PDB file of C-alpha atoms in Angstrom:
ATOM      1  CA  MET A   1      22.852  64.266 -45.936  1.00  0.00           C
ATOM      2  CA  LYS A   2      22.795  66.213 -49.218  1.00  0.00           C
ATOM      3  CA  LEU A   3      25.050  69.218 -49.255  1.00  0.00           C
ATOM      4  CA  LYS A   4      22.521  71.692 -50.714  1.00  0.00           C
ATOM      5  CA  GLY A   5      23.722  71.052 -54.236  1.00  0.00           C
ATOM      6  CA  GLY A   6      27.230  70.550 -52.879  1.00  0.00           C
ATOM      7  CA  SER A   7      27.458  74.270 -52.189  1.00  0.00           C
ATOM      8  CA  LEU A   8      29.509  73.794 -49.027  1.00  0.00           C
ATOM      9  CA  LEU A   9      32.061  71.550 -50.710  1.00  0.00           C
ATOM     10  CA  ALA A  10      32.269  73.839 -53.736  1.00  0.00           C
ATOM     11  CA  ARG A  11      32.597  76.914 -51.519  1.00  0.00           C
ATOM     12  CA  TYR A  12      35.460  75.478 -49.445  1.00  0.00           C
ATOM     13  CA  ARG A  13      37.182  74.118 -52.562  1.00  0.00           C
ATOM     14  CA  LYS A  14      37.016  77.519 -54.257  1.00  0.00           C
ATOM     15  CA  GLU A  15      38.184  79.305 -51.093  1.00  0.00           C
ATOM     16  CA  LYS A  16      41.284  77.090 -51.158  1.00  0.00           C
ATOM     17  CA  GLY A  17      41.778  77.943 -54.841  1.00  0.00           C
ATOM     18  CA  MET A  18      41.470  74.316 -55.922  1.00  0.00           C
ATOM     19  CA  THR A  19      39.916  72.813 -58.996  1.00  0.00           C
ATOM     20  CA  GLN A  20      37.885  69.630 -58.740  1.00  0.00           C
ATOM     21  CA  GLU A  21      40.800  67.714 -60.233  1.00  0.00           C
ATOM     22  CA  GLN A  22      43.249  69.136 -57.684  1.00  0.00           C
ATOM     23  CA  LEU A  23      40.896  68.227 -54.843  1.00  0.00           C
ATOM     24  CA  ALA A  24      40.509  64.754 -56.316  1.00  0.00           C
ATOM     25  CA  GLU A  25      44.272  64.278 -56.384  1.00  0.00           C
ATOM     26  CA  ALA A  26      44.730  65.624 -52.852  1.00  0.00           C
ATOM     27  CA  SER A  27      41.869  63.610 -51.346  1.00  0.00           C
ATOM     28  CA  GLY A  28      41.952  60.344 -53.263  1.00  0.00           C
ATOM     29  CA  VAL A  29      38.288  60.824 -54.209  1.00  0.00           C
ATOM     30  CA  THR A  30      37.620  60.740 -57.950  1.00  0.00           C
ATOM     31  CA  ALA A  31      36.917  63.993 -59.751  1.00  0.00           C
ATOM     32  CA  ARG A  32      33.653  62.500 -61.024  1.00  0.00           C
ATOM     33  CA  THR A  33      32.529  61.812 -57.447  1.00  0.00           C
ATOM     34  CA  ILE A  34      33.375  65.378 -56.448  1.00  0.00           C
ATOM     35  CA  GLN A  35      31.377  66.679 -59.435  1.00  0.00           C
ATOM     36  CA  ARG A  36      28.419  64.514 -58.457  1.00  0.00           C
ATOM     37  CA  ILE A  37      28.593  65.639 -54.803  1.00  0.00           C
ATOM     38  CA  GLU A  38      28.785  69.299 -55.779  1.00  0.00           C
ATOM     39  CA  SER A  39      25.871  68.928 -58.186  1.00  0.00           C
ATOM     40  CA  GLY A  40      23.801  67.205 -55.483  1.00  0.00           C
ATOM     41  CA  VAL A  41      23.421  63.954 -57.441  1.00  0.00           C
ATOM     42  CA  VAL A  42      24.992  61.793 -54.737  1.00  0.00           C
ATOM     43  CA  THR A  43      25.125  61.899 -50.980  1.00  0.00           C
ATOM     44  CA  PRO A  44      28.686  61.494 -49.707  1.00  0.00           C
ATOM     45  CA  GLN A  45      29.452  58.771 -47.185  1.00  0.00           C
ATOM     46  CA  GLY A  46      31.253  59.590 -43.942  1.00  0.00           C
ATOM     47  CA  GLN A  47      34.630  58.328 -45.165  1.00  0.00           C
ATOM     48  CA  THR A  48      34.360  60.389 -48.349  1.00  0.00           C
ATOM     49  CA  LEU A  49      33.530  63.502 -46.322  1.00  0.00           C
ATOM     50  CA  LYS A  50      36.549  62.859 -44.100  1.00  0.00           C
ATOM     51  CA  LEU A  51      38.889  62.487 -47.087  1.00  0.00           C
ATOM     52  CA  LEU A  52      37.571  65.699 -48.653  1.00  0.00           C
ATOM     53  CA  ALA A  53      37.746  67.626 -45.378  1.00  0.00           C
ATOM     54  CA  ASP A  54      41.315  66.470 -44.736  1.00  0.00           C
ATOM     55  CA  ALA A  55      42.362  67.535 -48.235  1.00  0.00           C
ATOM     56  CA  LEU A  56      40.736  70.940 -47.709  1.00  0.00           C
ATOM     57  CA  GLN A  57      42.260  71.176 -44.207  1.00  0.00           C
ATOM     58  CA  ILE A  58      38.891  71.741 -42.566  1.00  0.00           C
ATOM     59  CA  ARG A  59      36.768  69.782 -40.104  1.00  0.00           C
ATOM     60  CA  THR A  60      34.408  67.144 -41.489  1.00  0.00           C
ATOM     61  CA  VAL A  61      31.455  68.834 -39.787  1.00  0.00           C
ATOM     62  CA  ASP A  62      32.179  71.978 -41.819  1.00  0.00           C
ATOM     63  CA  LEU A  63      30.979  70.098 -44.918  1.00  0.00           C
ATOM     64  CA  VAL A  64      27.670  69.129 -43.309  1.00  0.00           C
ATOM     65  CA  PRO A  65      24.883  71.745 -43.356  1.00  0.00           C
ATOM     66  CA  ALA A  66      23.916  73.059 -39.916  1.00  0.00           C
ATOM     67  CA  ASN A  67      20.373  71.695 -40.267  1.00  0.00           C
ATOM     68  CA  ALA A  68      21.595  68.145 -41.045  1.00  0.00           C
ATOM     69  CA  THR A  69      21.796  66.626 -37.580  1.00  0.00           C
ATOM     70  CA  SER A  70      21.665  62.977 -36.614  1.00  0.00           C
ATOM     71  CA  SER A  71      18.140  63.406 -35.261  1.00  0.00           C
ATOM     72  CA  SER A  72      16.886  64.519 -38.681  1.00  0.00           C
ATOM     73  CA  SER A  73      18.518  61.640 -40.508  1.00  0.00           C
ATOM     74  CA  GLU A  74      16.585  58.604 -41.579  1.00  0.00           C
ATOM     75  CA  PRO A  75      16.313  55.943 -38.830  1.00  0.00           C
ATOM     76  CA  VAL A  76      17.787  53.110 -40.891  1.00  0.00           C
ATOM     77  CA  LEU A  77      18.126  50.652 -37.981  1.00  0.00           C
ATOM     78  CA  LEU A  78      14.401  50.429 -37.250  1.00  0.00           C
ATOM     79  CA  PRO A  79      13.918  47.117 -39.091  1.00  0.00           C
ATOM     80  CA  LEU A  80      16.628  45.627 -36.872  1.00  0.00           C
ATOM     81  CA  TYR A  81      14.565  46.471 -33.777  1.00  0.00           C
ATOM     82  CA  HIS A  82      11.821  44.201 -35.061  1.00  0.00           C
ATOM     83  CA  ILE A  83      13.688  41.359 -36.784  1.00  0.00           C
ATOM     84  CA  LEU A  84      16.343  40.872 -34.084  1.00  0.00           C
ATOM     85  CA  PRO A  85      13.889  39.361 -31.562  1.00  0.00           C
ATOM     86  CA  LEU A  86      13.329  36.399 -33.892  1.00  0.00           C
ATOM     87  CA  LEU A  87      16.564  35.022 -32.439  1.00  0.00           C
ATOM     88  CA  GLY A  88      14.573  34.526 -29.239  1.00  0.00           C
ATOM     89  CA  LEU A  89      12.651  31.742 -30.932  1.00  0.00           C
ATOM     90  CA  ALA A  90      15.808  29.634 -30.884  1.00  0.00           C
ATOM     91  CA  LEU A  91      17.673  31.114 -27.910  1.00  0.00           C
ATOM     92  CA  PRO A  92      15.522  31.982 -24.889  1.00  0.00           C
ATOM     93  CA  PHE A  93      15.722  35.559 -23.611  1.00  0.00           C
ATOM     94  CA  VAL A  94      18.049  36.645 -26.438  1.00  0.00           C
ATOM     95  CA  ASN A  95      15.052  38.457 -27.926  1.00  0.00           C
ATOM     96  CA  ILE A  96      15.013  40.773 -24.913  1.00  0.00           C
ATOM     97  CA  ILE A  97      18.745  41.052 -24.212  1.00  0.00           C
ATOM     98  CA  LEU A  98      19.848  41.982 -27.749  1.00  0.00           C
ATOM     99  CA  LEU A  99      16.950  44.366 -28.153  1.00  0.00           C
ATOM    100  CA  LEU A 100      17.754  46.086 -24.860  1.00  0.00           C
ATOM    101  CA  VAL A 101      21.404  46.482 -25.878  1.00  0.00           C
ATOM    102  CA  LEU A 102      20.481  47.937 -29.280  1.00  0.00           C
ATOM    103  CA  TRP A 103      17.865  50.249 -27.795  1.00  0.00           C
ATOM    104  CA  THR A 104      20.246  51.481 -25.061  1.00  0.00           C
ATOM    105  CA  MET A 105      22.908  52.291 -27.635  1.00  0.00           C
ATOM    106  CA  LYS A 106      20.650  54.022 -30.176  1.00  0.00           C
ATOM    107  CA  ARG A 107      17.664  55.504 -28.302  1.00  0.00           C
ATOM    108  CA  ASP A 108      19.119  59.031 -28.188  1.00  0.00           C
ATOM    109  CA  GLU A 109      19.996  59.154 -31.887  1.00  0.00           C
ATOM    110  CA  HIS A 110      16.441  59.399 -33.206  1.00  0.00           C
ATOM    111  CA  PRO A 111      12.995  59.688 -31.567  1.00  0.00           C
ATOM    112  CA  GLU A 112      11.726  56.659 -33.507  1.00  0.00           C
ATOM    113  CA  TYR A 113      14.576  54.495 -32.174  1.00  0.00           C
ATOM    114  CA  ASN A 114      13.374  55.340 -28.685  1.00  0.00           C
ATOM    115  CA  ARG A 115       9.638  54.950 -29.362  1.00  0.00           C
ATOM    116  CA  GLN A 116       9.711  51.799 -31.452  1.00  0.00           C
ATOM    117  CA  GLY A 117      12.471  50.304 -29.323  1.00  0.00           C
ATOM    118  CA  ARG A 118      10.364  50.718 -26.175  1.00  0.00           C
ATOM    119  CA  GLU A 119       7.339  49.219 -27.875  1.00  0.00           C
ATOM    120  CA  ALA A 120       9.312  46.243 -29.221  1.00  0.00           C
ATOM    121  CA  ILE A 121      10.956  45.601 -25.833  1.00  0.00           C
ATOM    122  CA  ASN A 122       7.630  45.826 -24.000  1.00  0.00           C
ATOM    123  CA  PHE A 123       6.086  43.368 -26.445  1.00  0.00           C
ATOM    124  CA  GLN A 124       9.017  40.959 -26.207  1.00  0.00           C
ATOM    125  CA  ILE A 125       9.003  40.989 -22.391  1.00  0.00           C
ATOM    126  CA  THR A 126       5.245  40.411 -22.386  1.00  0.00           C
ATOM    127  CA  ILE A 127       5.362  37.560 -24.905  1.00  0.00           C
ATOM    128  CA  THR A 128       8.318  35.951 -23.099  1.00  0.00           C
ATOM    129  CA  LEU A 129       6.411  35.988 -19.804  1.00  0.00           C
ATOM    130  CA  VAL A 130       3.379  34.432 -21.488  1.00  0.00           C
ATOM    131  CA  ILE A 131       5.598  31.741 -23.034  1.00  0.00           C
ATOM    132  CA  VAL A 132       7.106  30.948 -19.624  1.00  0.00           C
ATOM    133  CA  LEU A 133       3.607  30.800 -18.143  1.00  0.00           C
ATOM    134  CA  SER A 134       2.410  28.529 -20.958  1.00  0.00           C
ATOM    135  CA  PHE A 135       5.406  26.259 -20.354  1.00  0.00           C
ATOM    136  CA  MET A 136       4.383  25.906 -16.694  1.00  0.00           C
ATOM    137  CA  ILE A 137       0.807  25.178 -17.776  1.00  0.00           C
ATOM    138  CA  MET A 138       2.143  22.660 -20.287  1.00  0.00           C
ATOM    139  CA  VAL A 139       3.953  20.800 -17.498  1.00  0.00           C
ATOM    140  CA  LEU A 140       0.759  20.689 -15.450  1.00  0.00           C
ATOM    141  CA  TYR A 141      -1.752  20.147 -18.247  1.00  0.00           C
ATOM    142  CA  PHE A 142      -0.230  19.472 -21.678  1.00  0.00           C
ATOM    143  CA  PRO A 143      -3.404  19.774 -23.822  1.00  0.00           C
ATOM    144  CA  VAL A 144      -3.775  23.433 -22.835  1.00  0.00           C
ATOM    145  CA  GLY A 145      -0.170  24.528 -22.314  1.00  0.00           C
ATOM    146  CA  PHE A 146       1.296  23.207 -25.557  1.00  0.00           C
ATOM    147  CA  PRO A 147      -1.158  24.933 -27.942  1.00  0.00           C
ATOM    148  CA  LEU A 148      -0.828  28.141 -25.907  1.00  0.00           C
ATOM    149  CA  MET A 149       2.965  28.041 -26.201  1.00  0.00           C
ATOM    150  CA  ILE A 150       2.821  27.374 -29.948  1.00  0.00           C
ATOM    151  CA  ALA A 151       0.337  30.235 -30.379  1.00  0.00           C
ATOM    152  CA  CYS A 152       2.696  32.589 -28.507  1.00  0.00           C
ATOM    153  CA  TYR A 153       5.670  31.642 -30.687  1.00  0.00           C
ATOM    154  CA  VAL A 154       3.626  32.064 -33.860  1.00  0.00           C
ATOM    155  CA  ALA A 155       2.245  35.435 -32.727  1.00  0.00           C
ATOM    156  CA  ALA A 156       5.728  36.668 -31.786  1.00  0.00           C
ATOM    157  CA  ALA A 157       7.131  35.636 -35.167  1.00  0.00           C
ATOM    158  CA  ILE A 158       4.228  37.144 -37.116  1.00  0.00           C
ATOM    159  CA  PHE A 159       4.381  40.508 -35.344  1.00  0.00           C
ATOM    160  CA  CYS A 160       8.171  40.659 -35.652  1.00  0.00           C
ATOM    161  CA  ILE A 161       7.979  40.034 -39.402  1.00  0.00           C
ATOM    162  CA  LEU A 162       5.036  42.392 -39.965  1.00  0.00           C
ATOM    163  CA  ASN A 163       6.694  45.206 -38.049  1.00  0.00           C
ATOM    164  CA  THR A 164       9.988  44.649 -39.852  1.00  0.00           C
ATOM    165  CA  ILE A 165       8.148  45.061 -43.158  1.00  0.00           C
ATOM    166  CA  ARG A 166       6.379  48.157 -41.814  1.00  0.00           C
ATOM    167  CA  ALA A 167       9.716  49.650 -40.699  1.00  0.00           C
ATOM    168  CA  LEU A 168      11.250  48.960 -44.106  1.00  0.00           C
ATOM    169  CA  LYS A 169       8.343  50.820 -45.719  1.00  0.00           C
ATOM    170  CA  GLY A 170       8.671  53.733 -43.276  1.00  0.00           C
ATOM    171  CA  ILE A 171       5.369  52.960 -41.550  1.00  0.00           C
ATOM    172  CA  PRO A 172       5.382  53.141 -37.722  1.00  0.00           C
ATOM    173  CA  ALA A 173       5.410  49.717 -36.092  1.00  0.00           C
ATOM    174  CA  HIS A 174       2.628  48.583 -33.790  1.00  0.00           C
ATOM    175  CA  TYR A 175       2.472  45.660 -31.375  1.00  0.00           C
ATOM    176  CA  PRO A 176      -0.873  44.682 -29.816  1.00  0.00           C
ATOM    177  CA  LEU A 177      -1.519  43.776 -26.211  1.00  0.00           C
ATOM    178  CA  TYR A 178       1.649  44.354 -24.276  1.00  0.00           C
ATOM    179  CA  VAL A 179       2.439  45.533 -20.764  1.00  0.00           C
ATOM    180  CA  HIS A 180       4.242  48.864 -20.473  1.00  0.00           C
ATOM    181  CA  PHE A 181       7.354  47.729 -18.603  1.00  0.00           C
ATOM    182  CA  LEU A 182       9.392  50.606 -20.038  1.00  0.00           C
ATOM    183  CA  LYS A 183       7.456  53.791 -19.482  1.00  0.00           C
ATOM    184  CA  LYS A 184       7.710  56.773 -21.824  1.00  0.00           C
ATOM    185  CA  ALA A 185      10.480  59.192 -20.871  1.00  0.00           C
TER     186      ALA A 185
END
């Protein structure tokens, strides 16, 4: 959320007739940080923006450029969509429940949260159903059911880790062979 060289902060500061040092004293933000924000070297965090806006007696959103919306921001939670289901290896169905909660809370914030969340949930539901099926087969015929269950756990772990790495690198995640339980909106 760069402030176009800090032009908005500098403009409001100058309109109020304040120097960087005066703004620093009024806001509690160091003068060096204000210089770096205005020069575009650093991106201010939300709390810093709030402190500066309060000192300037303006709204925090006034310091954010009109084209900097939450949908254009970087989807930083994407790796969580893919690593979180690993908890399902130890706690049954947690892989689906936690993922559904995260996806429900974040799906409207960024298109990738919605797309990759749906794909991860569909994969986790599919793999969980196959694991349950392999458990039933294991009860009936152990030599087939046990290797199938182990293969499902290994595949789930591998695809979770691979897609977490892909998300960290900014590459779209992809899960193979899953049923579309959650349809596209």
